[in-house]
Short mmCIF file of C-alpha atoms (C1' of nucleotides) in Angstrom, two decimals:
data_model
loop_
_atom_site.label_atom_id
_atom_site.label_comp_id
_atom_site.label_asym_id
_atom_site.label_seq_id
_atom_site.Cartn_x
_atom_site.Cartn_y
_atom_site.Cartn_z
CA MET C 1 -83.06 -57.93 -39.51
CA ALA C 2 -82.70 -59.29 -36.00
CA SER C 3 -81.76 -62.46 -37.83
CA LEU C 4 -78.41 -60.91 -38.58
CA GLY C 5 -77.80 -61.55 -34.85
CA VAL C 6 -76.74 -65.18 -34.99
CA ARG C 7 -73.87 -64.65 -37.38
CA ARG C 8 -72.71 -61.52 -35.66
CA GLU C 9 -73.00 -63.18 -32.32
CA ARG C 10 -70.96 -66.06 -33.46
CA ALA C 11 -68.24 -63.75 -34.86
CA ALA C 12 -68.19 -61.67 -31.74
CA GLN C 13 -67.81 -64.81 -29.65
CA THR C 14 -64.88 -65.99 -31.77
CA GLU C 15 -63.19 -62.57 -31.55
CA ALA C 16 -63.62 -62.54 -27.77
CA ALA C 17 -62.33 -66.13 -27.54
CA LEU C 18 -59.26 -65.16 -29.59
CA LYS C 19 -58.53 -62.17 -27.32
CA GLU C 20 -58.95 -64.21 -24.13
CA ALA C 21 -56.83 -66.99 -25.59
CA ALA C 22 -54.15 -64.44 -26.52
CA LYS C 23 -53.95 -63.14 -23.02
CA ARG C 24 -53.44 -66.61 -21.66
CA VAL C 25 -50.86 -67.49 -24.34
CA PHE C 26 -49.06 -64.21 -23.81
CA ALA C 27 -48.96 -64.75 -20.05
CA ARG C 28 -47.65 -68.26 -20.56
CA SER C 29 -45.08 -67.88 -23.32
CA GLY C 30 -44.74 -64.16 -23.88
CA TYR C 31 -46.02 -61.94 -26.67
CA LEU C 32 -42.91 -62.20 -28.83
CA THR C 33 -42.74 -65.97 -28.69
CA ALA C 34 -46.42 -66.56 -29.19
CA LYS C 35 -47.38 -68.00 -32.58
CA ILE C 36 -50.65 -67.14 -34.24
CA THR C 37 -51.49 -70.82 -34.29
CA ASP C 38 -50.82 -71.06 -30.51
CA ILE C 39 -53.56 -68.51 -30.04
CA THR C 40 -56.06 -70.07 -32.38
CA ALA C 41 -55.36 -73.47 -30.87
CA GLU C 42 -55.83 -72.13 -27.36
CA ALA C 43 -59.13 -70.58 -28.53
CA GLY C 44 -60.10 -73.85 -30.15
CA ARG C 45 -60.41 -72.44 -33.69
CA ALA C 46 -58.69 -73.05 -37.01
CA ALA C 47 -55.62 -71.06 -37.91
CA GLY C 48 -57.36 -69.22 -40.77
CA SER C 49 -60.15 -67.82 -38.59
CA PHE C 50 -57.64 -65.46 -36.93
CA TYR C 51 -57.53 -63.28 -40.08
CA SER C 52 -61.30 -62.80 -40.16
CA HIS C 53 -60.79 -60.71 -36.99
CA PHE C 54 -57.28 -59.26 -36.94
CA ALA C 55 -54.72 -58.44 -39.58
CA GLY C 56 -51.96 -59.86 -37.43
CA LYS C 57 -50.63 -60.22 -33.87
CA GLU C 58 -50.02 -56.48 -33.64
CA GLU C 59 -53.63 -55.60 -34.39
CA LEU C 60 -54.78 -58.04 -31.81
CA LEU C 61 -52.53 -56.37 -29.21
CA GLU C 62 -53.94 -53.02 -30.26
CA ALA C 63 -57.45 -54.36 -29.59
CA LEU C 64 -56.35 -55.61 -26.16
CA LEU C 65 -54.90 -52.18 -25.44
CA VAL C 66 -58.13 -50.48 -26.33
CA ASP C 67 -59.99 -52.74 -23.91
CA LEU C 68 -57.43 -51.99 -21.24
CA LEU C 69 -57.77 -48.26 -21.76
CA ALA C 70 -61.51 -48.43 -21.60
CA GLY C 71 -61.30 -50.26 -18.26
CA ALA C 72 -58.62 -47.91 -16.97
CA ASP C 73 -60.74 -44.78 -17.27
CA GLN C 74 -63.03 -46.14 -14.60
CA GLY C 75 -60.18 -46.52 -12.17
CA VAL C 76 -58.61 -43.13 -12.63
CA ALA C 77 -61.86 -41.33 -12.07
CA ALA C 78 -62.13 -43.17 -8.80
CA PRO C 79 -63.57 -41.78 -5.61
CA GLY C 80 -61.74 -40.42 -2.56
CA HIS C 81 -58.65 -39.57 -4.46
CA SER C 82 -56.60 -37.10 -2.52
CA THR C 83 -53.99 -35.26 -4.53
CA ASP C 84 -52.02 -33.84 -1.66
CA PHE C 85 -48.71 -35.66 -1.71
CA THR C 86 -47.67 -34.22 1.60
CA ASP C 87 -50.17 -36.81 2.96
CA PRO C 88 -48.80 -40.32 3.09
CA ALA C 89 -52.25 -41.81 2.59
CA ALA C 90 -52.61 -40.00 -0.73
CA ILE C 91 -49.33 -41.53 -1.89
CA ARG C 92 -50.34 -44.95 -0.69
CA TRP C 93 -53.66 -44.59 -2.52
CA HIS C 94 -51.82 -43.93 -5.83
CA VAL C 95 -49.35 -46.73 -5.31
CA ASP C 96 -52.21 -49.11 -4.52
CA ALA C 97 -54.08 -48.06 -7.64
CA PHE C 98 -51.05 -48.64 -9.82
CA TRP C 99 -50.37 -52.05 -8.22
CA ARG C 100 -53.92 -53.19 -8.71
CA PHE C 101 -53.96 -51.97 -12.30
CA PHE C 102 -50.74 -53.68 -13.12
CA ARG C 103 -51.82 -56.92 -11.51
CA ALA C 104 -55.22 -56.86 -13.23
CA ASN C 105 -53.70 -56.16 -16.64
CA GLN C 106 -50.37 -57.89 -16.35
CA ALA C 107 -50.59 -59.98 -19.46
CA VAL C 108 -51.32 -56.98 -21.70
CA MET C 109 -48.86 -54.69 -19.92
CA VAL C 110 -46.06 -57.20 -20.36
CA ALA C 111 -47.03 -57.87 -23.95
CA LEU C 112 -46.98 -54.15 -24.71
CA HIS C 113 -43.61 -53.94 -23.09
CA GLN C 114 -42.29 -56.76 -25.22
CA ALA C 115 -43.83 -55.44 -28.35
CA ALA C 116 -42.24 -52.00 -27.66
CA MET C 117 -38.78 -53.61 -27.83
CA VAL C 118 -39.31 -54.65 -31.38
CA ASP C 119 -41.75 -52.23 -32.78
CA GLU C 120 -41.44 -48.47 -32.53
CA ARG C 121 -45.20 -48.06 -32.93
CA PHE C 122 -45.82 -49.93 -29.66
CA ALA C 123 -42.99 -48.13 -27.91
CA ARG C 124 -44.88 -44.93 -28.71
CA ARG C 125 -48.20 -46.43 -27.57
CA LEU C 126 -46.66 -47.53 -24.27
CA ARG C 127 -45.21 -44.10 -23.71
CA GLU C 128 -48.60 -42.50 -24.44
CA LEU C 129 -50.17 -44.91 -21.97
CA LEU C 130 -47.72 -43.96 -19.20
CA ALA C 131 -47.05 -40.29 -19.90
CA PRO C 132 -50.33 -38.98 -18.54
CA ASP C 133 -49.68 -40.79 -15.27
CA ILE C 134 -46.22 -39.23 -15.02
CA ALA C 135 -47.72 -35.79 -15.71
CA HIS C 136 -50.40 -36.54 -13.16
CA LEU C 137 -47.80 -37.49 -10.55
CA ALA C 138 -45.74 -34.38 -11.34
CA GLU C 139 -48.87 -32.31 -10.73
CA HIS C 140 -49.38 -33.89 -7.33
CA LEU C 141 -45.75 -33.35 -6.47
CA ARG C 142 -46.20 -29.61 -6.91
CA HIS C 143 -48.45 -29.66 -3.83
CA ILE C 144 -45.30 -30.43 -1.86
CA THR C 145 -43.29 -27.43 -3.13
CA ALA C 146 -46.45 -25.28 -2.72
CA ALA C 147 -46.55 -26.34 0.94
CA GLY C 148 -42.90 -25.24 1.36
CA GLY C 149 -41.38 -28.70 0.95
CA GLU C 150 -38.34 -29.34 -1.16
CA LEU C 151 -38.34 -32.13 -3.74
CA PRO C 152 -35.22 -34.12 -4.57
CA GLY C 153 -35.27 -32.70 -8.08
CA ASP C 154 -37.37 -31.31 -10.85
CA PRO C 155 -41.06 -32.45 -10.43
CA LEU C 156 -41.12 -34.07 -13.91
CA VAL C 157 -37.90 -35.95 -13.35
CA VAL C 158 -38.98 -37.11 -9.89
CA ALA C 159 -42.30 -38.18 -11.32
CA SER C 160 -40.54 -40.22 -13.96
CA ALA C 161 -38.38 -41.79 -11.25
CA ILE C 162 -41.45 -42.74 -9.26
CA GLY C 163 -43.03 -44.19 -12.37
CA ALA C 164 -39.87 -46.15 -13.08
CA LEU C 165 -39.74 -47.47 -9.60
CA MET C 166 -43.34 -48.66 -9.52
CA TRP C 167 -43.19 -50.20 -13.00
CA GLN C 168 -39.98 -52.10 -12.52
CA PHE C 169 -40.77 -53.11 -8.92
CA ALA C 170 -44.11 -54.52 -10.03
CA TYR C 171 -42.38 -56.27 -12.94
CA THR C 172 -39.79 -57.80 -10.69
CA TRP C 173 -42.20 -59.14 -8.16
CA LEU C 174 -45.39 -59.85 -10.14
CA VAL C 175 -43.94 -61.04 -13.42
CA ALA C 176 -40.55 -62.48 -12.49
CA GLY C 177 -41.91 -63.56 -9.07
CA GLY C 178 -38.97 -62.05 -7.17
CA GLU C 179 -36.81 -64.96 -8.24
CA GLU C 180 -33.67 -62.84 -8.28
CA ILE C 181 -34.25 -62.29 -4.54
CA GLY C 182 -35.50 -65.67 -3.47
CA ARG C 183 -38.38 -64.42 -1.31
CA SER C 184 -42.04 -63.82 -1.89
CA LEU C 185 -43.99 -60.67 -1.20
CA SER C 186 -47.61 -60.01 -0.35
CA ASP C 187 -49.44 -57.21 -2.16
CA GLU C 188 -49.82 -55.39 1.07
CA GLU C 189 -46.07 -55.45 1.89
CA ALA C 190 -45.29 -54.41 -1.64
CA VAL C 191 -47.59 -51.43 -1.58
CA ASP C 192 -46.55 -50.44 1.96
CA THR C 193 -42.86 -50.53 1.14
CA LEU C 194 -43.24 -48.62 -2.12
CA ALA C 195 -45.50 -46.01 -0.53
CA ALA C 196 -43.19 -45.52 2.42
CA LEU C 197 -40.14 -45.26 0.25
CA ILE C 198 -41.80 -42.76 -2.07
CA HIS C 199 -43.30 -40.72 0.71
CA ARG C 200 -39.97 -40.35 2.45
CA GLY C 201 -38.22 -39.74 -0.79
CA VAL C 202 -40.39 -36.85 -1.83
CA ALA C 203 -41.56 -35.35 1.48
CA GLY C 204 -38.67 -36.30 3.78
CA VAL C 205 -37.17 -32.86 3.96
CA ALA C 206 -40.47 -30.98 4.25
CA ARG C 207 -40.70 -28.06 6.71
CA MET P 1 5.27 -72.52 -34.08
CA ALA P 2 5.13 -68.78 -33.88
CA SER P 3 3.95 -69.12 -37.46
CA LEU P 4 0.58 -70.27 -36.16
CA GLY P 5 0.26 -66.62 -35.18
CA VAL P 6 -0.96 -65.22 -38.48
CA ARG P 7 -3.95 -67.47 -38.77
CA ARG P 8 -4.91 -67.17 -35.12
CA GLU P 9 -4.44 -63.42 -35.28
CA ARG P 10 -6.70 -63.23 -38.30
CA ALA P 11 -9.42 -65.37 -36.59
CA ALA P 12 -9.15 -63.30 -33.40
CA GLN P 13 -9.54 -60.06 -35.39
CA THR P 14 -12.65 -61.40 -37.07
CA GLU P 15 -14.13 -62.56 -33.78
CA ALA P 16 -13.47 -59.14 -32.28
CA ALA P 17 -14.91 -57.39 -35.36
CA LEU P 18 -18.06 -59.51 -35.11
CA LYS P 19 -18.52 -58.60 -31.42
CA GLU P 20 -17.98 -54.88 -31.99
CA ALA P 21 -20.30 -55.02 -35.03
CA ALA P 22 -22.91 -56.85 -32.94
CA LYS P 23 -22.86 -54.07 -30.31
CA ARG P 24 -23.41 -51.47 -32.88
CA VAL P 25 -26.19 -53.41 -34.58
CA PHE P 26 -27.86 -54.20 -31.21
CA ALA P 27 -27.70 -50.55 -30.23
CA ARG P 28 -29.17 -49.51 -33.58
CA SER P 29 -31.92 -52.12 -34.19
CA GLY P 30 -32.16 -54.12 -30.93
CA TYR P 31 -30.96 -57.57 -30.17
CA LEU P 32 -34.23 -59.30 -31.07
CA THR P 33 -34.53 -57.69 -34.45
CA ALA P 34 -30.92 -58.06 -35.38
CA LYS P 35 -30.19 -60.59 -38.13
CA ILE P 36 -27.04 -62.65 -38.30
CA THR P 37 -26.36 -61.18 -41.66
CA ASP P 38 -26.80 -57.63 -40.34
CA ILE P 39 -23.93 -58.36 -37.99
CA THR P 40 -21.64 -59.97 -40.53
CA ALA P 41 -22.41 -57.16 -43.01
CA GLU P 42 -21.65 -54.49 -40.37
CA ALA P 43 -18.37 -56.33 -39.62
CA GLY P 44 -17.59 -56.53 -43.33
CA ARG P 45 -17.48 -60.37 -43.49
CA ALA P 46 -19.42 -63.07 -45.31
CA ALA P 47 -22.45 -64.60 -43.62
CA GLY P 48 -20.83 -67.96 -43.23
CA SER P 49 -17.87 -66.72 -41.25
CA PHE P 50 -20.17 -66.06 -38.29
CA TYR P 51 -20.37 -69.78 -37.57
CA SER P 52 -16.67 -70.24 -37.34
CA HIS P 53 -16.84 -68.20 -34.15
CA PHE P 54 -20.29 -68.54 -32.61
CA ALA P 55 -22.99 -71.20 -32.71
CA GLY P 56 -25.60 -68.50 -32.98
CA LYS P 57 -26.76 -65.12 -31.80
CA GLU P 58 -27.18 -66.35 -28.25
CA GLU P 59 -23.64 -67.56 -27.96
CA LEU P 60 -22.37 -64.19 -29.26
CA LEU P 61 -24.39 -62.44 -26.53
CA GLU P 62 -22.90 -64.83 -23.96
CA ALA P 63 -19.44 -63.81 -25.14
CA LEU P 64 -20.34 -60.12 -24.83
CA LEU P 65 -21.60 -60.81 -21.30
CA VAL P 66 -18.40 -62.48 -20.33
CA ASP P 67 -16.49 -59.41 -21.56
CA LEU P 68 -18.80 -57.14 -19.63
CA LEU P 69 -18.37 -59.14 -16.39
CA ALA P 70 -14.57 -59.06 -16.82
CA GLY P 71 -14.70 -55.27 -17.09
CA ALA P 72 -17.24 -54.98 -14.25
CA ASP P 73 -14.95 -56.59 -11.64
CA GLN P 74 -12.58 -53.72 -11.99
CA GLY P 75 -15.30 -51.20 -11.25
CA VAL P 76 -16.75 -52.94 -8.17
CA ALA P 77 -13.39 -53.28 -6.42
CA ALA P 78 -13.04 -49.53 -6.85
CA PRO P 79 -11.37 -47.22 -4.30
CA GLY P 80 -12.96 -44.88 -1.76
CA HIS P 81 -16.14 -46.88 -1.56
CA SER P 82 -17.93 -46.03 1.62
CA THR P 83 -20.57 -48.52 2.69
CA ASP P 84 -22.33 -46.33 5.22
CA PHE P 85 -25.69 -45.51 3.74
CA THR P 86 -26.49 -42.99 6.41
CA ASP P 87 -24.05 -40.86 4.52
CA PRO P 88 -25.55 -39.23 1.38
CA ALA P 89 -22.12 -39.27 -0.29
CA ALA P 90 -21.98 -43.08 -0.01
CA ILE P 91 -25.33 -43.36 -1.73
CA ARG P 92 -24.36 -40.95 -4.40
CA TRP P 93 -21.19 -42.91 -5.04
CA HIS P 94 -23.21 -46.12 -5.65
CA VAL P 95 -25.72 -44.41 -7.88
CA ASP P 96 -22.96 -42.85 -9.90
CA ALA P 97 -21.18 -46.19 -10.29
CA PHE P 98 -24.35 -47.82 -11.54
CA TRP P 99 -25.12 -44.96 -13.89
CA ARG P 100 -21.60 -45.10 -15.46
CA PHE P 101 -21.69 -48.86 -15.68
CA PHE P 102 -25.13 -48.77 -17.43
CA ARG P 103 -24.07 -46.04 -19.80
CA ALA P 104 -20.76 -47.72 -20.64
CA ASN P 105 -22.46 -51.13 -21.29
CA GLN P 106 -25.78 -49.96 -22.58
CA ALA P 107 -25.83 -52.06 -25.69
CA VAL P 108 -25.14 -55.28 -23.93
CA MET P 109 -27.41 -54.49 -21.01
CA VAL P 110 -30.33 -53.75 -23.27
CA ALA P 111 -29.55 -56.80 -25.44
CA LEU P 112 -29.56 -58.99 -22.31
CA HIS P 113 -32.87 -57.50 -21.21
CA GLN P 114 -34.35 -58.23 -24.60
CA ALA P 115 -32.97 -61.75 -24.73
CA ALA P 116 -34.38 -62.37 -21.29
CA MET P 117 -37.90 -61.70 -22.55
CA VAL P 118 -37.60 -64.57 -25.01
CA ASP P 119 -35.14 -66.97 -23.52
CA GLU P 120 -35.28 -68.21 -19.89
CA ARG P 121 -31.59 -68.89 -19.97
CA PHE P 122 -30.86 -65.22 -20.38
CA ALA P 123 -33.49 -64.27 -17.89
CA ARG P 124 -31.53 -66.29 -15.36
CA ARG P 125 -28.21 -64.77 -16.48
CA LEU P 126 -29.54 -61.29 -16.06
CA ARG P 127 -30.87 -62.12 -12.56
CA GLU P 128 -27.45 -63.56 -11.67
CA LEU P 129 -25.81 -60.37 -12.92
CA LEU P 130 -28.05 -58.13 -10.85
CA ALA P 131 -28.67 -60.20 -7.75
CA PRO P 132 -25.24 -59.61 -6.17
CA ASP P 133 -25.79 -55.91 -6.49
CA ILE P 134 -29.12 -56.19 -4.70
CA ALA P 135 -27.59 -58.25 -1.92
CA HIS P 136 -24.72 -55.67 -1.78
CA LEU P 137 -27.25 -52.83 -1.41
CA ALA P 138 -29.21 -54.72 1.26
CA GLU P 139 -25.96 -55.17 3.22
CA HIS P 140 -25.29 -51.46 3.10
CA LEU P 141 -28.85 -50.70 4.17
CA ARG P 142 -28.28 -52.61 7.39
CA HIS P 143 -25.89 -49.87 8.39
CA ILE P 144 -28.96 -47.67 8.65
CA THR P 145 -30.88 -49.89 11.03
CA ALA P 146 -27.63 -50.50 12.94
CA ALA P 147 -27.39 -46.71 13.44
CA GLY P 148 -30.94 -46.65 14.82
CA GLY P 149 -32.61 -45.59 11.61
CA GLU P 150 -35.79 -47.22 10.41
CA LEU P 151 -36.04 -48.45 6.75
CA PRO P 152 -39.33 -48.27 4.86
CA GLY P 153 -39.41 -52.02 4.69
CA ASP P 154 -37.35 -55.23 4.73
CA PRO P 155 -33.81 -54.47 3.64
CA LEU P 156 -33.92 -57.01 0.75
CA VAL P 157 -37.20 -55.65 -0.54
CA VAL P 158 -35.97 -52.04 -0.21
CA ALA P 159 -32.78 -53.02 -2.02
CA SER P 160 -34.71 -54.56 -4.82
CA ALA P 161 -36.83 -51.38 -5.07
CA ILE P 162 -33.67 -49.32 -5.32
CA GLY P 163 -32.36 -51.62 -7.98
CA ALA P 164 -35.68 -51.40 -9.87
CA LEU P 165 -35.60 -47.63 -9.64
CA MET P 166 -32.07 -47.30 -10.90
CA TRP P 167 -32.47 -49.76 -13.75
CA GLN P 168 -35.72 -48.41 -15.08
CA PHE P 169 -34.75 -44.80 -14.61
CA ALA P 170 -31.53 -45.37 -16.55
CA TYR P 171 -33.49 -47.26 -19.23
CA THR P 172 -36.03 -44.43 -19.54
CA TRP P 173 -33.47 -41.68 -19.90
CA LEU P 174 -30.49 -43.34 -21.58
CA VAL P 175 -32.18 -45.83 -23.89
CA ALA P 176 -35.54 -44.20 -24.59
CA GLY P 177 -34.04 -40.75 -24.28
CA GLY P 178 -36.75 -39.48 -21.99
CA GLU P 179 -39.12 -39.22 -24.89
CA GLU P 180 -42.17 -39.95 -22.76
CA ILE P 181 -41.37 -36.78 -20.81
CA GLY P 182 -40.18 -34.45 -23.57
CA ARG P 183 -37.10 -33.15 -21.78
CA SER P 184 -33.46 -34.02 -21.64
CA LEU P 185 -31.43 -34.80 -18.58
CA SER P 186 -27.68 -34.40 -17.90
CA ASP P 187 -25.83 -37.27 -16.20
CA GLU P 188 -25.27 -35.07 -13.20
CA GLU P 189 -28.92 -34.18 -12.71
CA ALA P 190 -29.87 -37.76 -13.18
CA VAL P 191 -27.47 -39.02 -10.58
CA ASP P 192 -28.22 -36.16 -8.15
CA THR P 193 -31.96 -36.71 -8.39
CA LEU P 194 -31.71 -40.47 -7.95
CA ALA P 195 -29.30 -40.13 -5.05
CA ALA P 196 -31.35 -37.58 -3.25
CA LEU P 197 -34.56 -39.53 -3.71
CA ILE P 198 -32.94 -42.71 -2.44
CA HIS P 199 -31.17 -41.06 0.44
CA ARG P 200 -34.38 -39.51 1.71
CA GLY P 201 -36.33 -42.64 1.04
CA VAL P 202 -34.12 -44.85 3.15
CA ALA P 203 -32.65 -42.50 5.66
CA GLY P 204 -35.40 -39.89 5.90
CA VAL P 205 -36.75 -41.01 9.26
CA ALA P 206 -33.40 -41.57 10.83
CA ARG P 207 -32.89 -40.32 14.44
"C1'" DT S 1 -94.74 -71.36 -45.39
"C1'" DG S 2 -91.63 -72.94 -48.92
"C1'" DT S 3 -87.96 -73.01 -52.23
"C1'" DA S 4 -83.82 -71.33 -54.49
"C1'" DC S 5 -79.94 -68.62 -54.21
"C1'" DA S 6 -76.51 -65.51 -51.76
"C1'" DT S 7 -73.63 -64.42 -48.10
"C1'" DC S 8 -70.87 -65.29 -44.37
"C1'" DA S 9 -68.02 -67.42 -40.35
"C1'" DG S 10 -65.04 -70.76 -39.91
"C1'" DT S 11 -61.79 -74.67 -41.70
"C1'" DG S 12 -57.32 -76.56 -42.53
"C1'" DA S 13 -54.22 -77.98 -46.14
"C1'" DA S 14 -50.93 -75.72 -48.94
"C1'" DC S 15 -48.12 -72.08 -50.27
"C1'" DG S 16 -44.21 -69.09 -49.97
"C1'" DC S 17 -41.20 -65.69 -47.66
"C1'" DG S 18 -37.44 -64.68 -44.62
"C1'" DC S 19 -33.70 -65.93 -42.52
"C1'" DG S 20 -30.64 -69.21 -40.13
"C1'" DT S 21 -27.42 -72.48 -41.39
"C1'" DT S 22 -24.67 -75.44 -44.45
"C1'" DC S 23 -21.16 -76.64 -47.59
"C1'" DA S 24 -18.29 -76.92 -51.65
"C1'" DC S 25 -14.84 -73.84 -52.84
"C1'" DT S 26 -10.72 -70.39 -52.67
"C1'" DG S 27 -6.41 -68.54 -51.44
"C1'" DA S 28 -3.28 -68.11 -47.85
"C1'" DT S 29 -0.74 -70.13 -44.10
"C1'" DG S 30 1.51 -73.94 -41.95
"C1'" DT S 31 4.08 -78.51 -42.11
"C1'" DA S 32 7.02 -82.26 -43.81
"C1'" DC S 33 10.89 -83.87 -46.14
"C1'" DT N 1 16.03 -72.94 -49.51
"C1'" DG N 2 12.65 -75.36 -52.13
"C1'" DT N 3 8.74 -78.26 -53.30
"C1'" DA N 4 4.49 -80.83 -52.46
"C1'" DC N 5 0.80 -81.43 -49.57
"C1'" DA N 6 -2.41 -80.37 -45.52
"C1'" DT N 7 -4.93 -77.30 -42.89
"C1'" DC N 8 -7.46 -73.43 -41.91
"C1'" DA N 9 -10.19 -68.83 -42.07
"C1'" DG N 10 -13.16 -66.91 -44.79
"C1'" DT N 11 -16.70 -66.80 -48.85
"C1'" DG N 12 -21.37 -66.59 -50.62
"C1'" DA N 13 -24.71 -69.15 -53.16
"C1'" DA N 14 -28.12 -72.54 -52.09
"C1'" DC N 15 -30.82 -75.14 -49.08
"C1'" DG N 16 -34.53 -75.89 -45.98
"C1'" DC N 17 -37.27 -75.06 -41.78
"C1'" DG N 18 -40.79 -72.56 -39.36
"C1'" DC N 19 -44.46 -69.99 -39.39
"C1'" DG N 20 -47.49 -66.36 -41.22
"C1'" DT N 21 -50.85 -66.00 -44.57
"C1'" DT N 22 -53.97 -67.49 -48.27
"C1'" DC N 23 -57.74 -69.74 -50.43
"C1'" DA N 24 -60.86 -73.16 -52.15
"C1'" DC N 25 -64.25 -75.40 -49.60
"C1'" DT N 26 -68.25 -76.50 -46.09
"C1'" DG N 27 -72.33 -75.91 -43.63
"C1'" DA N 28 -75.17 -72.65 -41.60
"C1'" DT N 29 -77.59 -68.35 -41.75
"C1'" DG N 30 -79.86 -64.77 -44.23
"C1'" DT N 31 -82.62 -62.88 -48.30
"C1'" DA N 32 -85.84 -62.84 -52.18
"C1'" DC N 33 -89.91 -64.11 -54.26
#
DNA sequence: TGTACATCAGTGAACGCGCGTTCACTGATGTAC
DNA sequence: TGTACATCAGTGAACGCGCGTTCACTGATGTAC
């Protein structure tokens, strides 16, 4: 009965080791380039053991995505979350949350992004992951029009632009390391600049 | 002498046919997924003929990049190009130029982007392709501070943010077709919204 | 508590598929005389 | 202008490499009695 524990425990440890190893390998060489045997080697297991846990690299990524979503729910339901986008602090809060989330889950985010280029299933998954945030942003933007402000365009389109900006800016600086610019950037400066740009962009004409 | 022409002509035609076929195949199935034989089949040639012209898929993409850069030089040296970013029209002009360029060269841009995920050489190439535009934008932004305006951050960082915004927004709407939003977008609305957002973002606090 | 058998997690060598790449061949074009 | 030979663009079947995936095997854990 409880004696089932040792085997299960061992299997669970191996599965966890494979997932952690995968994140490291993805971060190092990219999801698309990563070989199954790179992951098993990194985890210190034999090649064959991989298939006791996952049907393939895609399923492993799905599992990582599930973990990520489980963790994300905590963040979204966070405290002190003002939705009034006429308030610069509310915008900064959202930018900061995104930045932290991206940084914390970089390996999986980038892996998903890469998988999406090659596999329509993951393209859909990634869209599903980001779409609620866009809708969420659009909702907040309506506070601005409600307060008499004028947005630079349709709320949904503006929200998608903000999402595009945050995503690609984070990618440029956190993943590529700002190498196309030849300069480094602190988290604080990144968030401040993004928040200021967005606040002016959406609220600049208010009143 | 002139009789060399027929052979050369035939070879040149095949090379051109392969390049055009590659763009179609890349647009359809993506650079990473495209097989050499997909390209030769699309071009109506035998598999082996590919290697009379290119050492591999990477070299073909390099050739497409060279073509793209040759075409791009014409656009950049375009007429009536105001550099004063305190002027909304100047910003709109730049956004429009980017949008047209992206749309016209979508297949190659996306192929480069995909290749960059897997091959550091192309990552560098893509950076080299975009970096001058960022520097160019940063230069224009200095007009704003010169005119007494206050940017939301360091000019280079703001320029990279604008580049990130334009790239990812174009990608979302032109390549992915805005499917995460469930709405379509005309070129005009896209450019208007981007231009308005950027203008407010960088010049909103001026005076 | 002990023994005999069953099940399971993990191993790693071997297999085989997919696709890039080669190469002997063809027919046409170019050159030499 | 004609003939004999050389070169070249293109062909497509065959080869072979890399890597995902399988599978017979091992030793440990679990179960039955």
